[in-house]
Amino acid sequence: MRGFAFFHRVSRAFHDYPSIPKVLVVVAVSGCGLLAYAEANPERKLVSSAPVLTSAEVDNKKKKVVVLGTGWAGTSFLRNLKNPDYEVHVISPRNYFAFTPLLPSVTCGTVEARSIVEPIRNIARKKTVDVQFSEAACLKIDAVNQKIYCRSNVENNLNGQEEFVVDYDYLIVAVGANVNTFNTPGVVENCHFLKEVEDAQKIRRTVIDCFERASLPAVSDEEKKRILHFAIVGGGPTGVEFAAALHDFVNEDLVKLYPRVKDLVKITLLEAGDHILNMFDKRITAFAEEKFQRDGINVKTGSMVVKVTEKEIFTKELKNGGEVSTIPYGMALWSTGVGTRPFIKDFMSQVGQANRRVLATDEWLRVEGCDKVYAIGDCATINQRKVMEDIAAIFRKADKDNSGTLTVEEYKAVINDICERYPQVQVYLKSKQMKNMVDLLKETPDVSKGSAELNIEDFKTALSNVDSQMKNLPATGQVAAQQGVYLAKCFNRMEDCEKNPEGPLRFRGEGRHRFRPFRYKHLGQFAPLGGEQTAAQLPGDWVSIGHSSQWLWYSVYTSKQVSWRNRALVVTDWVRRFIWGRDSSRI
């Protein structure tokens, strides 16, 4: 018992004094190993000479930032905000961040749910910024009076009766999106979704329930086939990864426990488009379809789900003239599309965006029409301005001598600002294999290099096609995380950039923008396909498929965890699975 008492005292010391450096302690007690780990905050410093301010004085100097949501966008913003001049209030129905790319692994017991979640309060306590958290759902945003109306979490606090109002100076909307059912009858009542940890746990229990029900002696063979038919609607990354994970779970673990029904299991992947994984390179799409065919996963493309009942899915076969067919199933997963949350729809109506699918922001992630409200993640999209909308203003700004024409030198003087303000210009130049915007002049008639002058029509001609390269950013965790990091850096430097703007020229105004616009940098994407094989599409049009990509996937997803605790738990789960297999209990 002495050893355990000592361990308890050491553990309390690690938690009570976070300024202690990171230490790994292994204590041997009666032949057993006890391991303790502490993660200190290197930024936390004791300053004894600083003047002591009362709480009222501190509050008067701090701007209040309210963050709605604890997903990729909101958590990335919170983790990277370092300016102590802000008081942060995080509001979310869940008090943790979930590493959503591993949710399909949770559904099959490859990874435990606790391994991919990190409490928000644990993240907040390591911050030098004043952070408050409230477990509640936002009901309404009042942008005019800068107020948020909230209700406490129904299941956990006061039966949902507690409502409160929060004021803000700046609002960060990072609530993600709902699943889009496209108003298909029966989807909400009969299908599973895979957006939250609770969804993954429910799917895991349902899969085991299906095998247990099919193993009962009174169930007919026909009914067993229906119960063990797993239907997945949506051929995107989530649907494909879940199909692969379920196939591995069944063929590597459950067949040993349920040998009498193993030959009755069927997995069907339904996709309305012509191919699965449409957002990936065609080589990955072809490999995934071929592998699923070899593995026995039934891939039905051109099948649009029109109705779901308790036991059947009705599909319209787009390749067969719209013929409607039925598919009996035991469990159905719906993993297609993203929808807007109700209070976001209400807010969009307030700011004149009622006809949009998601909130529209400018290139600095501010909601259009609201200077103090920002939106990041799946609930928003950047409404990138077109070059041709501002072409006259750009020309006037570049024409320093008001001559009505641009010299090559005047043209070159605004090139960098144009490229920074309008990212589609760089994309267009790359697609045309041009080095810079000067090469655009070569496509302009009657303009000789180095000596000619451009009039407004020549200028329009040179830039007439660049807007064809405009594209919306995908609704992925990678985009949301980068937006959170970008916005936090803007808030960290807000005062400095007010005095010394670092952004591009204001073509429709004077001076420069405070910050450089947000730019998304694609770092690649993965598609685990089962059997320890993963498809990776990385920058530079590099495609890798196979076992080596699976180990790259392991490495990247381990490093992207938000804490060392999560990294250790995820690796432990993978090792456990390799040695003992997946957990098939219903708990």
XYZ file of C-alpha atoms in Angstrom:
587
model
C 0.000 0.000 0.000
C 2.952 2.328 0.544
C 3.786 2.142 -3.128
C 0.280 3.130 -4.084
C 0.248 5.970 -1.544
C 3.494 7.267 -3.016
C 2.090 7.023 -6.523
C -1.016 8.915 -5.402
C 1.089 11.754 -3.972
C 3.205 11.944 -7.125
C 0.087 11.996 -9.298
C -1.415 14.851 -7.277
C 1.830 16.802 -7.622
C 1.677 16.472 -11.407
C -1.873 17.792 -11.523
C -1.522 20.518 -8.904
C 1.679 21.993 -10.372
C 1.373 22.044 -14.173
C 4.493 24.173 -14.522
C 6.587 21.042 -13.854
C 8.206 19.977 -17.155
C 7.002 16.900 -19.000
C 8.151 13.845 -17.048
C 7.656 10.136 -17.541
C 7.845 8.184 -14.267
C 7.797 4.421 -13.972
C 7.470 3.059 -10.445
C 7.941 -0.633 -9.761
C 5.628 -1.885 -7.008
C 5.684 -5.573 -6.094
C 6.651 -6.591 -9.584
C 4.093 -4.362 -11.275
C 4.786 -1.242 -13.297
C 2.979 1.992 -12.646
C 3.322 4.739 -15.216
C 2.607 8.410 -14.663
C 2.799 11.166 -17.255
C 2.360 14.901 -16.902
C 2.089 17.451 -19.683
C 3.159 20.891 -18.541
C 2.229 24.145 -20.186
C 5.499 25.690 -21.407
C 3.827 29.071 -21.916
C 2.613 29.435 -18.338
C 4.993 31.724 -16.427
C 4.969 33.275 -12.993
C 5.441 37.035 -13.038
C 5.843 38.415 -9.548
C 6.623 41.976 -10.545
C 3.460 42.553 -12.617
C 0.938 44.990 -11.124
C -2.107 43.371 -9.564
C -5.426 44.422 -11.131
C -8.857 43.907 -9.700
C -11.266 41.682 -11.621
C -13.327 44.724 -12.623
C -10.247 46.442 -14.089
C -9.270 43.286 -15.985
C -12.784 42.824 -17.402
C -12.909 46.444 -18.556
C -9.796 45.954 -20.642
C -10.718 42.608 -22.161
C -12.850 42.011 -25.200
C -15.275 39.120 -24.856
C -15.060 36.464 -27.549
C -17.843 33.855 -27.672
C -17.056 30.610 -29.503
C -19.986 28.414 -30.530
C -18.909 24.809 -31.031
C -16.130 22.440 -29.968
C -15.414 20.775 -33.299
C -12.371 21.135 -35.515
C -12.838 24.852 -36.177
C -13.737 25.996 -32.663
C -11.116 23.862 -30.931
C -8.358 24.947 -33.334
C -9.248 28.576 -32.654
C -9.185 28.014 -28.893
C -5.882 26.121 -28.923
C -4.110 28.783 -30.991
C -5.496 31.915 -29.321
C -2.692 33.388 -27.194
C -3.619 37.028 -26.736
C -4.502 37.527 -23.025
C -6.471 40.669 -23.882
C -9.489 38.508 -24.691
C -11.977 36.811 -22.412
C -13.245 33.668 -24.139
C -16.583 31.961 -23.517
C -17.004 28.594 -25.252
C -20.571 27.317 -25.634
C -21.340 23.834 -26.953
C -23.745 20.946 -26.246
C -20.734 18.657 -25.828
C -17.849 19.342 -23.477
C -15.171 17.625 -25.553
C -13.426 17.654 -28.901
C -13.749 14.468 -30.980
C -11.226 13.333 -33.584
C -13.891 12.548 -36.175
C -11.693 10.807 -38.822
C -11.477 7.830 -36.463
C -15.235 7.527 -35.861
C -15.520 4.613 -38.354
C -12.873 2.818 -36.285
C -14.974 3.350 -33.154
C -18.004 1.715 -34.782
C -16.151 -1.590 -35.020
C -14.136 -1.545 -31.809
C -10.791 -0.913 -33.502
C -10.457 2.253 -31.418
C -12.301 3.068 -28.206
C -14.402 6.221 -27.985
C -12.491 7.620 -25.009
C -9.279 7.469 -27.044
C -10.398 10.073 -29.583
C -12.024 12.643 -27.285
C -10.342 15.409 -25.305
C -12.269 17.421 -22.687
C -12.513 21.093 -23.604
C -11.925 22.066 -19.990
C -8.648 20.165 -20.130
C -7.620 22.242 -23.160
C -8.831 25.462 -21.542
C -6.938 25.015 -18.267
C -3.631 24.993 -20.120
C -4.322 28.356 -21.733
C -2.951 31.673 -20.548
C -6.168 33.208 -21.922
C -9.178 33.498 -19.611
C -11.547 30.748 -20.835
C -15.034 29.881 -19.590
C -17.070 26.909 -20.835
C -20.833 26.330 -20.788
C -22.397 23.034 -21.821
C -25.408 24.395 -23.678
C -26.993 24.719 -27.104
C -27.380 28.006 -28.913
C -31.012 28.867 -29.660
C -30.644 32.227 -31.353
C -28.064 34.794 -32.414
C -28.998 38.466 -32.060
C -26.332 40.222 -34.128
C -27.902 43.656 -33.701
C -27.632 43.645 -29.903
C -24.628 41.280 -29.860
C -26.313 38.636 -27.709
C -26.497 34.839 -27.747
C -29.565 33.011 -26.390
C -28.716 29.571 -25.027
C -30.308 26.602 -23.276
C -28.486 24.142 -21.057
C -27.877 20.629 -22.347
C -31.184 18.776 -22.088
C -29.765 15.462 -20.921
C -27.228 16.688 -18.412
C -28.298 19.974 -16.845
C -31.581 20.879 -15.149
C -33.675 18.950 -17.705
C -33.176 21.670 -20.291
C -35.087 24.278 -18.314
C -32.193 26.643 -17.778
C -31.944 29.376 -20.419
C -29.485 32.257 -20.371
C -28.173 35.122 -22.482
C -24.522 35.834 -23.256
C -23.167 39.150 -24.522
C -20.202 39.289 -26.876
C -17.800 41.689 -28.518
C -16.794 39.113 -31.123
C -18.672 35.950 -32.070
C -17.069 32.861 -33.634
C -19.695 30.544 -35.128
C -18.149 27.073 -35.468
C -21.095 24.736 -34.953
C -20.507 22.462 -37.925
C -23.473 21.043 -39.815
C -26.281 18.538 -39.504
C -26.675 15.500 -41.714
C -28.584 16.373 -44.874
C -31.358 13.848 -45.462
C -32.648 15.737 -48.542
C -36.117 15.323 -46.993
C -36.075 11.626 -47.881
C -38.984 9.908 -46.084
C -37.989 7.554 -43.273
C -34.306 8.455 -43.056
C -34.422 10.146 -39.650
C -36.589 7.409 -38.148
C -34.737 4.359 -39.494
C -31.139 5.248 -40.398
C -27.990 5.673 -38.356
C -25.729 8.687 -38.822
C -22.000 9.025 -38.163
C -21.327 12.581 -37.030
C -20.762 12.208 -33.279
C -19.126 9.764 -30.882
C -22.564 8.739 -29.642
C -23.477 7.788 -33.220
C -20.443 5.497 -33.482
C -21.234 3.813 -30.176
C -24.853 3.265 -31.210
C -23.753 1.713 -34.522
C -21.351 -0.581 -32.688
C -24.146 -1.871 -30.437
C -26.502 -2.282 -33.395
C -23.999 -4.366 -35.382
C -23.597 -6.788 -32.483
C -27.369 -6.829 -31.950
C -27.847 -7.873 -35.571
C -25.527 -10.842 -35.146
C -27.133 -11.850 -31.858
C -30.664 -11.668 -33.303
C -29.625 -13.662 -36.361
C -28.184 -16.336 -34.083
C -31.479 -17.009 -32.310
C -32.884 -20.472 -33.156
C -36.413 -19.261 -33.970
C -35.321 -16.875 -36.761
C -35.800 -18.120 -40.327
C -32.948 -18.157 -42.836
C -34.643 -15.483 -44.921
C -34.980 -13.220 -41.900
C -31.358 -13.871 -40.947
C -30.242 -12.673 -44.377
C -32.233 -9.480 -43.938
C -30.920 -8.842 -40.423
C -27.313 -9.357 -41.537
C -27.620 -7.077 -44.560
C -25.820 -3.813 -43.771
C -26.714 -0.968 -46.140
C -24.585 2.189 -46.397
C -25.991 5.192 -48.243
C -23.291 7.513 -49.582
C -20.059 6.690 -51.378
C -17.989 9.480 -49.851
C -15.035 9.016 -47.487
C -17.222 8.290 -44.434
C -19.368 5.674 -46.160
C -16.416 3.983 -47.849
C -14.322 3.873 -44.687
C -17.198 2.478 -42.627
C -17.888 -0.203 -45.243
C -14.205 -1.213 -45.188
C -14.034 -1.181 -41.373
C -17.224 -3.238 -41.063
C -15.955 -5.767 -43.611
C -12.732 -6.239 -41.642
C -14.640 -6.497 -38.346
C -16.917 -9.196 -39.742
C -14.256 -11.244 -41.527
C -11.468 -10.978 -38.957
C -13.402 -11.132 -35.676
C -17.121 -11.855 -35.850
C -16.854 -14.917 -38.106
C -14.991 -16.662 -35.295
C -17.742 -15.880 -32.798
C -20.748 -16.428 -35.067
C -19.672 -19.274 -37.397
C -23.243 -20.374 -38.157
C -24.279 -17.082 -39.735
C -21.009 -15.905 -41.271
C -22.076 -16.830 -44.813
C -25.274 -14.761 -44.558
C -23.557 -11.384 -44.032
C -23.853 -8.861 -46.844
C -22.612 -5.266 -47.112
C -24.075 -2.933 -49.758
C -22.797 0.550 -50.572
C -25.341 2.783 -52.359
C -24.156 5.826 -54.302
C -26.305 8.102 -56.487
C -23.312 9.179 -58.601
C -21.390 7.199 -61.183
C -18.495 6.381 -58.856
C -17.589 6.283 -55.181
C -14.977 8.689 -53.760
C -15.706 11.253 -56.477
C -13.553 13.889 -54.733
C -10.442 11.674 -55.040
C -8.165 10.989 -57.982
C -9.652 8.614 -60.559
C -6.923 6.085 -59.832
C -8.070 5.866 -56.214
C -11.718 5.598 -57.239
C -10.979 2.729 -59.627
C -8.828 0.874 -57.074
C -11.467 1.247 -54.333
C -14.250 -0.100 -56.555
C -12.114 -3.040 -57.680
C -11.023 -3.870 -54.135
C -14.571 -3.752 -52.791
C -15.653 -6.058 -55.595
C -12.911 -8.541 -54.660
C -13.827 -8.302 -50.977
C -17.466 -9.023 -51.663
C -18.789 -5.543 -50.816
C -21.668 -4.807 -53.176
C -21.226 -1.341 -54.692
C -24.341 0.003 -56.422
C -23.706 3.286 -58.236
C -26.489 5.272 -59.843
C -28.829 4.240 -57.002
C -30.666 7.158 -55.416
C -32.498 6.387 -52.179
C -36.058 7.733 -52.292
C -37.584 6.144 -49.193
C -36.560 4.158 -46.126
C -38.895 1.980 -44.047
C -38.167 -0.111 -40.980
C -37.020 -3.099 -43.041
C -36.582 -1.899 -46.639
C -34.771 0.767 -48.650
C -36.386 2.013 -51.868
C -33.952 3.143 -54.557
C -34.397 4.744 -57.954
C -31.989 3.135 -60.416
C -30.807 6.094 -62.491
C -29.055 3.825 -64.974
C -32.225 1.810 -65.681
C -34.606 4.599 -66.574
C -35.544 5.449 -62.999
C -36.847 2.003 -62.058
C -37.642 1.735 -58.331
C -36.339 -1.328 -56.488
C -36.371 -2.429 -52.842
C -33.516 -3.647 -50.682
C -34.237 -5.453 -47.377
C -31.771 -4.524 -44.637
C -30.977 -5.039 -40.972
C -29.013 -1.845 -40.353
C -28.697 1.278 -42.523
C -26.142 4.075 -42.294
C -26.847 7.440 -43.951
C -23.612 9.300 -44.747
C -24.348 11.762 -47.512
C -24.625 15.547 -47.519
C -24.460 18.265 -44.872
C -27.397 20.336 -43.672
C -27.856 23.641 -41.860
C -28.714 23.838 -38.168
C -32.050 25.542 -37.361
C -30.648 28.537 -35.457
C -28.140 29.124 -38.274
C -31.048 29.275 -40.741
C -32.705 31.873 -38.521
C -29.480 33.875 -38.332
C -29.075 33.714 -42.109
C -32.540 35.223 -42.473
C -31.536 38.075 -40.158
C -28.476 38.986 -42.228
C -30.110 38.643 -45.639
C -28.760 35.209 -46.557
C -32.011 33.252 -46.380
C -31.583 31.719 -49.844
C -28.159 30.230 -49.141
C -27.275 26.719 -47.983
C -24.639 27.841 -45.458
C -23.397 31.145 -44.055
C -21.462 33.287 -46.518
C -18.274 34.950 -45.280
C -15.668 37.163 -46.878
C -12.050 36.116 -47.385
C -11.300 37.094 -43.762
C -14.015 34.703 -42.490
C -16.362 37.504 -41.389
C -20.043 36.864 -41.954
C -21.191 39.165 -44.718
C -23.155 42.000 -43.154
C -21.754 41.480 -39.617
C -18.433 43.063 -38.687
C -18.203 41.342 -35.296
C -19.346 37.849 -36.322
C -17.064 35.219 -37.879
C -18.065 31.793 -39.182
C -15.681 28.888 -39.718
C -15.994 25.195 -40.486
C -18.837 23.308 -42.160
C -21.472 25.912 -41.246
C -19.945 28.506 -43.583
C -18.380 29.021 -46.979
C -16.162 31.792 -48.316
C -17.905 33.995 -50.862
C -14.829 34.792 -52.908
C -15.125 37.993 -54.940
C -14.666 37.817 -58.670
C -11.906 39.791 -60.332
C -14.269 41.036 -63.017
C -16.574 42.539 -60.384
C -13.736 44.816 -59.263
C -11.892 45.209 -62.540
C -12.695 48.946 -62.928
C -11.676 49.681 -59.318
C -8.438 47.713 -59.754
C -7.636 49.644 -62.919
C -8.214 53.018 -61.249
C -6.057 52.030 -58.273
C -3.235 50.887 -60.548
C -3.399 53.973 -62.765
C -1.249 56.191 -60.552
C -0.968 59.098 -63.003
C -4.659 59.006 -64.011
C -3.643 58.744 -67.646
C -6.376 56.255 -68.514
C -3.796 53.625 -69.420
C -1.460 51.336 -67.505
C 2.221 51.018 -68.207
C 3.851 47.650 -67.691
C 5.450 49.065 -64.529
C 2.075 50.160 -63.145
C 0.660 46.769 -64.038
C 3.490 44.979 -62.248
C 3.039 47.197 -59.179
C -0.394 45.711 -58.413
C 0.308 42.128 -59.448
C 1.097 40.894 -55.930
C -1.960 42.590 -54.448
C -4.214 41.116 -57.117
C -2.834 37.606 -56.573
C -3.221 37.908 -52.817
C -6.740 39.339 -52.960
C -8.028 36.953 -55.621
C -6.643 33.394 -55.199
C -8.270 32.225 -58.432
C -5.587 34.182 -60.318
C -2.838 31.890 -59.068
C -4.926 28.814 -59.849
C -5.523 30.084 -63.368
C -1.839 30.797 -63.940
C -0.958 27.304 -62.750
C -3.562 25.701 -65.012
C -2.125 27.617 -67.979
C 1.462 26.881 -66.911
C 2.296 30.573 -66.647
C 4.990 31.863 -64.317
C 3.295 35.106 -63.305
C 0.656 37.657 -64.314
C 3.000 39.329 -66.771
C 2.525 36.263 -68.975
C -1.161 37.177 -69.231
C -0.138 40.185 -71.320
C 1.039 37.843 -74.042
C -2.577 36.820 -74.597
C -3.635 40.449 -75.006
C -3.715 41.610 -78.654
C -1.703 44.616 -79.808
C 0.392 44.707 -76.622
C 4.140 44.337 -76.996
C 6.157 43.282 -73.953
C 7.936 46.016 -71.948
C 6.843 49.093 -73.863
C 3.095 49.047 -74.446
C 0.362 50.542 -72.343
C -2.895 48.881 -71.383
C -6.249 50.532 -71.639
C -9.227 49.320 -69.627
C -10.370 46.944 -72.368
C -6.912 45.358 -72.664
C -6.859 44.988 -68.879
C -10.252 43.265 -68.919
C -9.108 40.955 -71.684
C -5.986 39.949 -69.766
C -8.016 38.976 -66.679
C -11.234 37.861 -68.359
C -10.833 34.126 -67.755
C -9.322 33.941 -64.267
C -12.700 33.721 -62.494
C -13.358 30.379 -64.198
C -11.078 28.758 -61.608
C -13.163 29.735 -58.581
C -14.094 26.766 -56.372
C -15.706 26.359 -52.964
C -13.648 24.719 -50.248
C -14.703 21.191 -49.224
C -16.499 20.634 -45.915
C -13.666 18.759 -44.211
C -11.971 18.833 -40.833
C -8.746 19.931 -42.528
C -10.353 23.106 -43.860
C -12.075 23.833 -40.539
C -8.857 23.351 -38.546
C -6.878 25.699 -40.812
C -9.606 28.318 -40.564
C -9.510 28.112 -36.772
C -5.732 28.543 -36.735
C -5.899 31.471 -39.185
C -8.599 33.292 -37.211
C -6.745 32.811 -33.920
C -3.606 34.344 -35.440
C -5.671 37.318 -36.609
C -7.026 37.831 -33.098
C -3.529 37.476 -31.646
C -2.320 40.364 -33.855
C -5.503 42.434 -34.010
C -4.073 45.608 -32.432
C -0.751 45.449 -34.272
C -2.449 45.034 -37.639
C -4.818 47.901 -36.913
C -1.755 50.168 -36.770
C 0.301 48.382 -39.423
C -1.992 46.626 -41.931
C -0.375 43.691 -43.674
C -3.076 42.744 -46.185
C -3.494 43.640 -49.863
C -4.600 47.002 -51.216
C -8.213 48.043 -50.773
C -9.138 48.417 -54.418
C -12.496 49.970 -53.513
C -11.156 52.088 -50.672
C -8.060 53.624 -49.165
C -5.106 51.921 -47.542
C -4.694 48.212 -47.022
C -6.694 45.434 -45.431
C -5.659 44.568 -41.878
C -4.848 40.921 -42.583
C -3.961 38.738 -45.494
C -6.996 36.769 -46.685
C -7.421 33.159 -45.582
C -5.721 30.674 -47.859
C -6.389 26.958 -47.619
C -3.377 24.710 -48.050
C -4.321 21.188 -49.038
C -2.151 18.697 -47.154
C -3.615 15.565 -48.702
C -6.394 13.143 -47.833
C -6.732 9.473 -46.945
C -9.268 6.781 -47.729
C -8.779 3.587 -45.645
C -10.045 0.680 -47.765
C -9.683 -2.213 -45.328
C -7.258 -5.108 -45.219
C -4.507 -2.796 -43.958
C -4.605 -0.881 -47.232
C -5.183 2.860 -47.570
C -5.342 5.217 -50.518
C -3.503 8.507 -50.047
C -3.784 11.547 -52.292
C -1.051 13.988 -51.333
C 0.026 17.409 -52.662
C 1.776 17.430 -56.002
C -0.679 14.943 -57.546
C 1.050 12.108 -55.697
C -1.147 9.045 -55.241
C -0.125 6.131 -53.047
C -2.220 3.009 -52.507
C -1.417 -0.026 -50.398
C 0.108 -1.139 -47.110
C 2.747 1.609 -47.035
C -0.019 4.229 -47.163
C -1.725 2.480 -44.243
C 1.347 3.053 -42.075
C 1.451 6.666 -43.232
C -2.206 6.919 -42.181
C -1.333 5.518 -38.750
C 1.501 8.018 -38.393
C -0.482 11.089 -39.488
C -3.592 10.297 -37.445
C -1.479 9.683 -34.363
C 0.385 12.977 -34.721
C -2.842 14.937 -35.288
C -4.326 13.978 -31.914
C -4.752 17.006 -29.660
C -2.895 15.592 -26.638
C -0.272 13.039 -25.701
C -2.947 11.160 -23.780
C -4.962 10.658 -26.974
C -1.869 9.622 -28.917
C -1.000 7.000 -26.323
C -4.559 5.659 -26.127
C -5.020 5.419 -29.896
C -1.711 3.602 -30.381
C -2.595 1.280 -27.497
C -5.946 0.480 -29.136
C -4.264 -0.349 -32.439
C -1.699 -2.590 -30.736
C -4.451 -4.322 -28.761
C -6.371 -4.978 -31.954
C -3.312 -6.504 -33.642
C -2.739 -8.847 -30.694
C -6.214 -9.730 -29.382
C -8.582 -8.547 -32.098
C -11.499 -6.142 -31.842
C -13.878 -5.984 -28.933
C -17.198 -7.626 -29.857
C -19.057 -6.994 -26.595
C -22.249 -4.976 -26.701
C -21.175 -2.644 -23.867
